mmCIF file of C-alpha atoms and ligand atoms in Angstrom:
data_model
loop_
_atom_site.group_PDB
_atom_site.id
_atom_site.type_symbol
_atom_site.label_atom_id
_atom_site.label_comp_id
_atom_site.label_asym_id
_atom_site.label_seq_id
_atom_site.Cartn_x
_atom_site.Cartn_y
_atom_site.Cartn_z
ATOM 1 C CA UNK C 16 -11.994 -118.206 133.271
ATOM 2 C CA UNK C 17 -10.806 -114.719 132.602
ATOM 3 C CA UNK C 18 -10.224 -111.905 134.840
ATOM 4 C CA UNK C 19 -10.243 -108.266 134.095
ATOM 5 C CA UNK C 20 -7.021 -107.003 136.065
ATOM 6 C CA UNK C 21 -7.019 -103.155 137.003
ATOM 7 C CA UNK C 22 -4.782 -100.952 139.030
ATOM 8 C CA UNK C 23 -4.305 -97.412 140.031
ATOM 9 C CA UNK C 24 -7.602 -96.033 139.011
ATOM 10 C CA UNK C 25 -6.884 -92.769 140.808
ATOM 11 C CA UNK C 26 -10.554 -91.553 140.648
ATOM 12 C CA UNK C 27 -10.151 -91.232 136.842
ATOM 13 C CA UNK C 28 -13.716 -92.099 135.760
ATOM 14 C CA UNK C 29 -13.260 -91.323 132.008
ATOM 15 C CA UNK C 30 -10.378 -93.873 131.926
ATOM 16 C CA UNK C 31 -12.197 -96.417 133.791
ATOM 17 C CA UNK C 32 -15.286 -96.257 131.785
ATOM 18 C CA UNK C 33 -13.127 -96.686 128.437
ATOM 19 C CA UNK C 34 -11.426 -99.825 130.021
ATOM 20 C CA UNK C 35 -14.673 -101.351 131.024
ATOM 21 C CA UNK C 36 -15.880 -100.735 127.475
ATOM 22 C CA UNK C 37 -12.930 -101.924 126.023
ATOM 23 C CA UNK C 38 -13.056 -105.240 127.925
ATOM 24 C CA UNK C 39 -16.357 -106.048 126.940
ATOM 25 C CA UNK C 40 -15.050 -107.574 123.748
ATOM 26 C CA UNK C 41 -13.221 -110.207 125.748
ATOM 27 C CA UNK C 42 -15.735 -111.615 128.136
ATOM 28 C CA UNK C 43 -14.292 -111.856 131.721
ATOM 29 C CA UNK C 44 -15.830 -113.397 134.704
ATOM 30 C CA UNK C 45 -14.237 -111.382 137.588
ATOM 31 C CA UNK C 46 -12.626 -107.989 138.115
ATOM 32 C CA UNK C 47 -9.678 -107.703 140.278
ATOM 33 C CA UNK C 48 -8.235 -104.446 141.281
ATOM 34 C CA UNK C 49 -4.593 -103.917 142.919
ATOM 35 C CA UNK C 50 -5.561 -100.783 144.852
ATOM 36 C CA UNK C 51 -5.487 -97.045 144.586
ATOM 37 C CA UNK C 52 -9.075 -96.631 143.654
ATOM 38 C CA UNK C 53 -8.804 -92.866 144.574
ATOM 39 C CA UNK C 54 -6.413 -89.902 144.983
ATOM 40 C CA UNK C 55 -5.244 -87.563 142.115
ATOM 41 C CA UNK C 56 -8.290 -87.609 140.089
ATOM 42 C CA UNK C 57 -11.832 -85.758 140.287
ATOM 43 C CA UNK C 58 -14.304 -88.709 140.661
ATOM 44 C CA UNK C 59 -13.436 -90.598 143.672
ATOM 45 C CA UNK C 60 -17.036 -91.552 144.540
ATOM 46 C CA UNK C 61 -18.104 -92.290 140.989
ATOM 47 C CA UNK C 62 -15.134 -94.876 140.461
ATOM 48 C CA UNK C 63 -15.791 -96.809 143.652
ATOM 49 C CA UNK C 64 -19.398 -97.071 142.776
ATOM 50 C CA UNK C 65 -19.067 -97.948 139.180
ATOM 51 C CA UNK C 66 -16.858 -100.856 140.199
ATOM 52 C CA UNK C 67 -18.917 -102.153 142.982
ATOM 53 C CA UNK C 68 -22.126 -101.920 140.786
ATOM 54 C CA UNK C 69 -20.482 -104.180 138.112
ATOM 55 C CA UNK C 70 -22.336 -107.467 137.256
ATOM 56 C CA UNK C 71 -19.235 -109.591 137.529
ATOM 57 C CA UNK C 72 -17.642 -110.167 141.137
ATOM 58 C CA UNK C 73 -15.338 -107.223 142.023
ATOM 59 C CA UNK C 74 -12.539 -107.577 144.492
ATOM 60 C CA UNK C 75 -9.994 -105.231 145.619
ATOM 61 C CA UNK C 76 -7.122 -104.487 147.945
ATOM 62 C CA UNK C 77 -5.970 -101.387 149.639
ATOM 63 C CA UNK C 78 -3.517 -98.977 148.041
ATOM 64 C CA UNK C 79 -1.523 -96.072 149.651
ATOM 65 C CA UNK C 80 -3.858 -93.470 148.392
ATOM 66 C CA UNK C 81 -7.039 -95.339 149.552
ATOM 67 C CA UNK C 82 -5.312 -95.347 153.071
ATOM 68 C CA UNK C 83 -4.168 -91.676 152.818
ATOM 69 C CA UNK C 84 -7.778 -90.760 151.980
ATOM 70 C CA UNK C 85 -8.913 -92.373 155.226
ATOM 71 C CA UNK C 86 -6.374 -90.644 157.278
ATOM 72 C CA UNK C 87 -4.583 -93.769 157.764
ATOM 73 C CA UNK C 88 -1.124 -92.500 156.893
ATOM 74 C CA UNK C 89 0.408 -89.046 157.705
ATOM 75 C CA UNK C 90 -0.033 -86.815 154.546
ATOM 76 C CA UNK C 91 3.482 -85.581 155.041
ATOM 77 C CA UNK C 92 4.575 -88.746 153.408
ATOM 78 C CA UNK C 93 3.264 -87.403 150.250
ATOM 79 C CA UNK C 94 4.689 -84.481 147.843
ATOM 80 C CA UNK C 95 2.464 -81.340 148.126
ATOM 81 C CA UNK C 96 0.490 -81.829 145.049
ATOM 82 C CA UNK C 97 -0.347 -85.556 146.089
ATOM 83 C CA UNK C 98 -1.151 -84.113 149.585
ATOM 84 C CA UNK C 99 -3.522 -81.604 148.266
ATOM 85 C CA UNK C 100 -5.266 -84.035 146.211
ATOM 86 C CA UNK C 101 -5.681 -86.404 149.180
ATOM 87 C CA UNK C 102 -7.311 -83.773 151.350
ATOM 88 C CA UNK C 103 -9.690 -82.835 148.645
ATOM 89 C CA UNK C 104 -10.592 -86.618 148.266
ATOM 90 C CA UNK C 105 -11.024 -86.887 152.002
ATOM 91 C CA UNK C 106 -13.642 -83.971 151.966
ATOM 92 C CA UNK C 107 -15.479 -85.608 149.129
ATOM 93 C CA UNK C 108 -15.845 -89.106 149.876
ATOM 94 C CA UNK C 109 -19.236 -90.390 151.016
ATOM 95 C CA UNK C 110 -19.506 -92.058 154.367
ATOM 96 C CA UNK C 111 -20.212 -95.346 152.592
ATOM 97 C CA UNK C 112 -17.264 -95.258 150.152
ATOM 98 C CA UNK C 113 -15.085 -94.245 153.024
ATOM 99 C CA UNK C 114 -16.390 -97.659 154.887
ATOM 100 C CA UNK C 115 -15.650 -99.459 151.618
ATOM 101 C CA UNK C 116 -12.113 -98.404 151.290
ATOM 102 C CA UNK C 117 -11.629 -98.940 155.156
ATOM 103 C CA UNK C 118 -12.809 -102.613 154.491
ATOM 104 C CA UNK C 119 -10.298 -103.301 151.964
ATOM 105 C CA UNK C 120 -7.477 -105.838 153.112
ATOM 106 C CA UNK C 121 -3.686 -105.325 152.473
ATOM 107 C CA UNK C 122 -3.232 -108.394 150.338
ATOM 108 C CA UNK C 123 -5.529 -111.419 149.339
ATOM 109 C CA UNK C 124 -4.794 -114.695 147.536
ATOM 110 C CA UNK C 125 -6.840 -115.995 144.749
ATOM 111 C CA UNK C 126 -5.693 -119.527 143.769
ATOM 112 C CA UNK C 127 -2.067 -119.136 142.583
ATOM 113 C CA UNK C 128 -2.116 -115.607 142.727
ATOM 114 C CA UNK C 129 -1.065 -113.132 145.484
ATOM 115 C CA UNK C 130 -2.501 -109.913 145.139
ATOM 116 C CA UNK C 131 -0.919 -106.593 146.741
ATOM 117 C CA UNK C 132 -0.618 -103.101 145.780
ATOM 118 C CA UNK C 133 2.888 -102.475 146.495
ATOM 119 C CA UNK C 134 5.094 -105.514 147.145
ATOM 120 C CA UNK C 135 4.780 -108.790 148.896
ATOM 121 C CA UNK C 136 7.162 -107.648 151.745
ATOM 122 C CA UNK C 137 5.605 -104.147 151.941
ATOM 123 C CA UNK C 138 2.296 -104.388 150.561
ATOM 124 C CA UNK C 139 1.087 -100.877 150.710
ATOM 125 C CA UNK C 140 4.488 -98.874 150.058
ATOM 126 C CA UNK C 141 7.103 -100.544 148.095
ATOM 127 C CA UNK C 142 7.617 -99.760 144.507
ATOM 128 C CA UNK C 143 8.689 -102.623 142.308
ATOM 129 C CA UNK C 144 10.558 -100.620 139.671
ATOM 130 C CA UNK C 145 13.554 -102.766 138.953
ATOM 131 C CA UNK C 146 14.593 -106.439 138.526
ATOM 132 C CA UNK C 147 16.697 -106.064 141.780
ATOM 133 C CA UNK C 148 13.653 -105.230 143.645
ATOM 134 C CA UNK C 149 11.667 -107.895 142.084
ATOM 135 C CA UNK C 150 14.421 -110.586 143.006
ATOM 136 C CA UNK C 151 14.325 -109.468 146.695
ATOM 137 C CA UNK C 152 10.766 -109.910 146.823
ATOM 138 C CA UNK C 153 10.209 -113.305 145.186
ATOM 139 C CA UNK C 154 11.207 -115.093 148.441
ATOM 140 C CA UNK C 155 8.248 -113.176 150.335
ATOM 141 C CA UNK C 156 5.557 -115.194 148.651
ATOM 142 C CA UNK C 157 4.841 -118.653 148.237
ATOM 143 C CA UNK C 158 2.390 -118.654 145.277
ATOM 144 C CA UNK C 159 3.636 -118.899 141.557
ATOM 145 C CA UNK C 160 2.444 -115.273 140.945
ATOM 146 C CA UNK C 161 2.213 -112.011 142.544
ATOM 147 C CA UNK C 162 0.130 -109.260 140.947
ATOM 148 C CA UNK C 163 1.085 -105.602 141.973
ATOM 149 C CA UNK C 164 0.319 -102.027 140.950
ATOM 150 C CA UNK C 165 1.735 -98.901 142.693
ATOM 151 C CA UNK C 166 4.415 -97.994 139.988
ATOM 152 C CA UNK C 167 1.720 -97.420 137.213
ATOM 153 C CA UNK C 168 4.263 -99.183 134.797
ATOM 154 C CA UNK C 169 3.017 -102.023 133.105
ATOM 155 C CA UNK C 170 5.720 -104.752 133.457
ATOM 156 C CA UNK C 171 6.178 -108.499 134.161
ATOM 157 C CA UNK C 172 9.146 -109.765 136.262
ATOM 158 C CA UNK C 173 10.356 -113.409 135.871
ATOM 159 C CA UNK C 174 12.265 -115.209 138.752
ATOM 160 C CA UNK C 175 15.586 -116.427 137.900
ATOM 161 C CA UNK C 176 17.784 -119.099 139.878
ATOM 162 C CA UNK C 177 20.446 -116.591 140.156
ATOM 163 C CA UNK C 178 18.658 -113.286 141.507
ATOM 164 C CA UNK C 179 21.005 -111.009 139.545
ATOM 165 C CA UNK C 180 19.370 -112.666 136.217
ATOM 166 C CA UNK C 181 15.689 -111.707 137.285
ATOM 167 C CA UNK C 182 14.063 -110.559 133.809
ATOM 168 C CA UNK C 183 12.040 -107.688 133.286
ATOM 169 C CA UNK C 184 9.937 -108.218 130.253
ATOM 170 C CA UNK C 185 8.125 -105.243 128.651
ATOM 171 C CA UNK C 186 4.554 -106.470 128.038
ATOM 172 C CA UNK C 187 3.667 -106.815 124.395
ATOM 173 C CA UNK C 188 0.425 -105.616 123.327
ATOM 174 C CA UNK C 189 0.352 -107.746 120.240
ATOM 175 C CA UNK C 190 -0.450 -111.066 121.901
ATOM 176 C CA UNK C 191 -0.746 -112.893 125.388
ATOM 177 C CA UNK C 192 2.263 -113.628 127.274
ATOM 178 C CA UNK C 193 2.630 -116.994 128.658
ATOM 179 C CA UNK C 194 3.232 -117.415 132.496
ATOM 180 C CA UNK C 195 2.827 -121.341 132.556
ATOM 181 C CA UNK C 196 6.467 -121.989 133.437
ATOM 182 C CA UNK C 197 8.236 -120.202 136.015
ATOM 183 C CA UNK C 198 7.300 -117.512 138.760
ATOM 184 C CA UNK C 199 6.166 -114.075 137.956
ATOM 185 C CA UNK C 200 5.342 -110.628 139.484
ATOM 186 C CA UNK C 201 2.911 -108.880 137.058
ATOM 187 C CA UNK C 202 1.852 -105.225 136.936
ATOM 188 C CA UNK C 203 -0.956 -104.212 134.739
ATOM 189 C CA UNK C 204 -0.151 -100.647 134.798
ATOM 190 C CA UNK C 205 -2.467 -97.882 135.714
ATOM 191 C CA UNK C 206 -5.880 -97.219 134.390
ATOM 192 C CA UNK C 207 -6.111 -93.453 135.756
ATOM 193 C CA UNK C 208 -2.588 -92.135 135.765
ATOM 194 C CA UNK C 209 -0.270 -94.094 133.614
ATOM 195 C CA UNK C 210 3.615 -92.997 134.056
ATOM 196 C CA UNK C 211 5.640 -94.736 131.190
ATOM 197 C CA UNK C 212 5.067 -91.989 128.780
ATOM 198 C CA UNK C 213 1.995 -93.359 126.993
ATOM 199 C CA UNK C 214 -1.036 -91.571 128.253
ATOM 200 C CA UNK C 215 -3.502 -94.310 127.282
ATOM 201 C CA UNK C 216 -5.314 -96.224 130.140
ATOM 202 C CA UNK C 217 -3.351 -99.370 131.032
ATOM 203 C CA UNK C 218 -5.016 -102.736 132.059
ATOM 204 C CA UNK C 219 -4.654 -106.506 131.619
ATOM 205 C CA UNK C 220 -6.673 -109.656 131.016
ATOM 206 C CA UNK C 221 -5.713 -112.745 132.803
ATOM 207 C CA UNK C 222 -6.616 -116.260 131.569
ATOM 208 C CA UNK C 223 -6.468 -118.415 134.554
ATOM 209 C CA UNK C 224 -6.695 -121.748 132.745
ATOM 210 C CA UNK C 225 -4.103 -120.929 129.873
ATOM 211 C CA UNK C 226 -2.046 -119.127 132.483
ATOM 212 C CA UNK C 227 -1.585 -115.997 130.019
ATOM 213 C CA UNK C 228 -1.845 -112.425 130.534
ATOM 214 C CA UNK C 229 -2.751 -109.897 127.704
ATOM 215 C CA UNK C 230 -1.890 -106.184 128.277
ATOM 216 C CA UNK C 231 -4.132 -103.603 126.787
ATOM 217 C CA UNK C 232 -3.958 -99.765 126.069
ATOM 218 C CA UNK C 233 -6.978 -97.860 125.629
ATOM 219 C CA UNK C 234 -7.288 -94.157 124.646
ATOM 220 C CA UNK C 235 -9.828 -92.114 126.627
ATOM 221 C CA UNK C 236 -10.863 -88.384 126.684
ATOM 222 C CA UNK C 237 -7.953 -87.198 128.799
ATOM 223 C CA UNK C 238 -9.301 -83.708 128.295
ATOM 224 C CA UNK C 239 -12.541 -84.369 129.946
ATOM 225 C CA UNK C 240 -10.853 -85.527 133.179
ATOM 226 C CA UNK C 241 -8.361 -82.590 133.085
ATOM 227 C CA UNK C 242 -11.415 -80.037 132.889
ATOM 228 C CA UNK C 243 -13.158 -81.801 135.829
ATOM 229 C CA UNK C 244 -9.773 -81.351 137.687
ATOM 230 C CA UNK C 245 -9.569 -77.647 136.552
ATOM 231 C CA UNK C 246 -13.069 -77.372 137.756
ATOM 232 C CA UNK C 247 -12.100 -78.455 141.450
ATOM 233 C CA UNK C 248 -8.951 -76.593 141.370
ATOM 234 C CA UNK C 249 -6.852 -79.667 141.669
ATOM 235 C CA UNK C 250 -2.878 -79.094 141.238
ATOM 236 C CA UNK C 251 -1.919 -78.067 137.725
ATOM 237 C CA UNK C 252 1.060 -80.375 137.603
ATOM 238 C CA UNK C 253 -1.385 -83.323 138.334
ATOM 239 C CA UNK C 254 -3.587 -82.224 135.306
ATOM 240 C CA UNK C 255 -0.873 -81.724 132.977
ATOM 241 C CA UNK C 256 0.693 -85.030 133.641
ATOM 242 C CA UNK C 257 -2.229 -86.981 132.148
ATOM 243 C CA UNK C 258 -1.548 -85.508 128.723
ATOM 244 C CA UNK C 259 1.905 -87.031 128.622
ATOM 245 C CA UNK C 260 1.685 -90.346 130.678
ATOM 246 C CA UNK C 261 4.313 -89.512 133.346
HETATM 247 ZN ZN1 ZN Y 318 -1.278 -95.199 142.465
#
């Protein structure tokens, strides 16, 4: 069974549609989303509804922006641009979509995979950016694999017997990476706001039998998302960053 693994959609409908279209070429049987459906982008309701309407089972966990758009975290924890986008999102969300976001758990386990937005020890907030942070988190989950989002950077961390030797593997787009031996923390990158210098939407396909993960990058019409953000007077910096992937 293959799983479409996505994270950090951030209300970017054009990017989400491009990912769903591309993934059709590789049949999958479920969609797992690692949080931040909304925040920053111009289509919060449309993104939630498109994913919930998919014919394949869709499961999702909560991200910090999902919580912020429900008023569950103080907005002064965000920078001014993110805060403005949050306030805009709060005003736009339908009652039904708010209820859906409110229903999302902080973590969930699917077979040998733990799913969290940030990290096993701080599911909503911690960014696993470096091997040292990954090493500190391996003891905080029991399964072989943990799937995370939040940093918007596609990466794989492999546990080492000595924490200082924890590996960070830059994911290859050429072929699948084997997860068959060892313990791993895997981040599929961000669909709607990549931050690794590549503006293309990022996602991954997880093969649950072969224990392999294939990373993908997909171009989408960035300028259409930007036009919509401009139309809604969303912060200029958030509009500009989509062109560069930072
Ligand atoms: Zn995010």
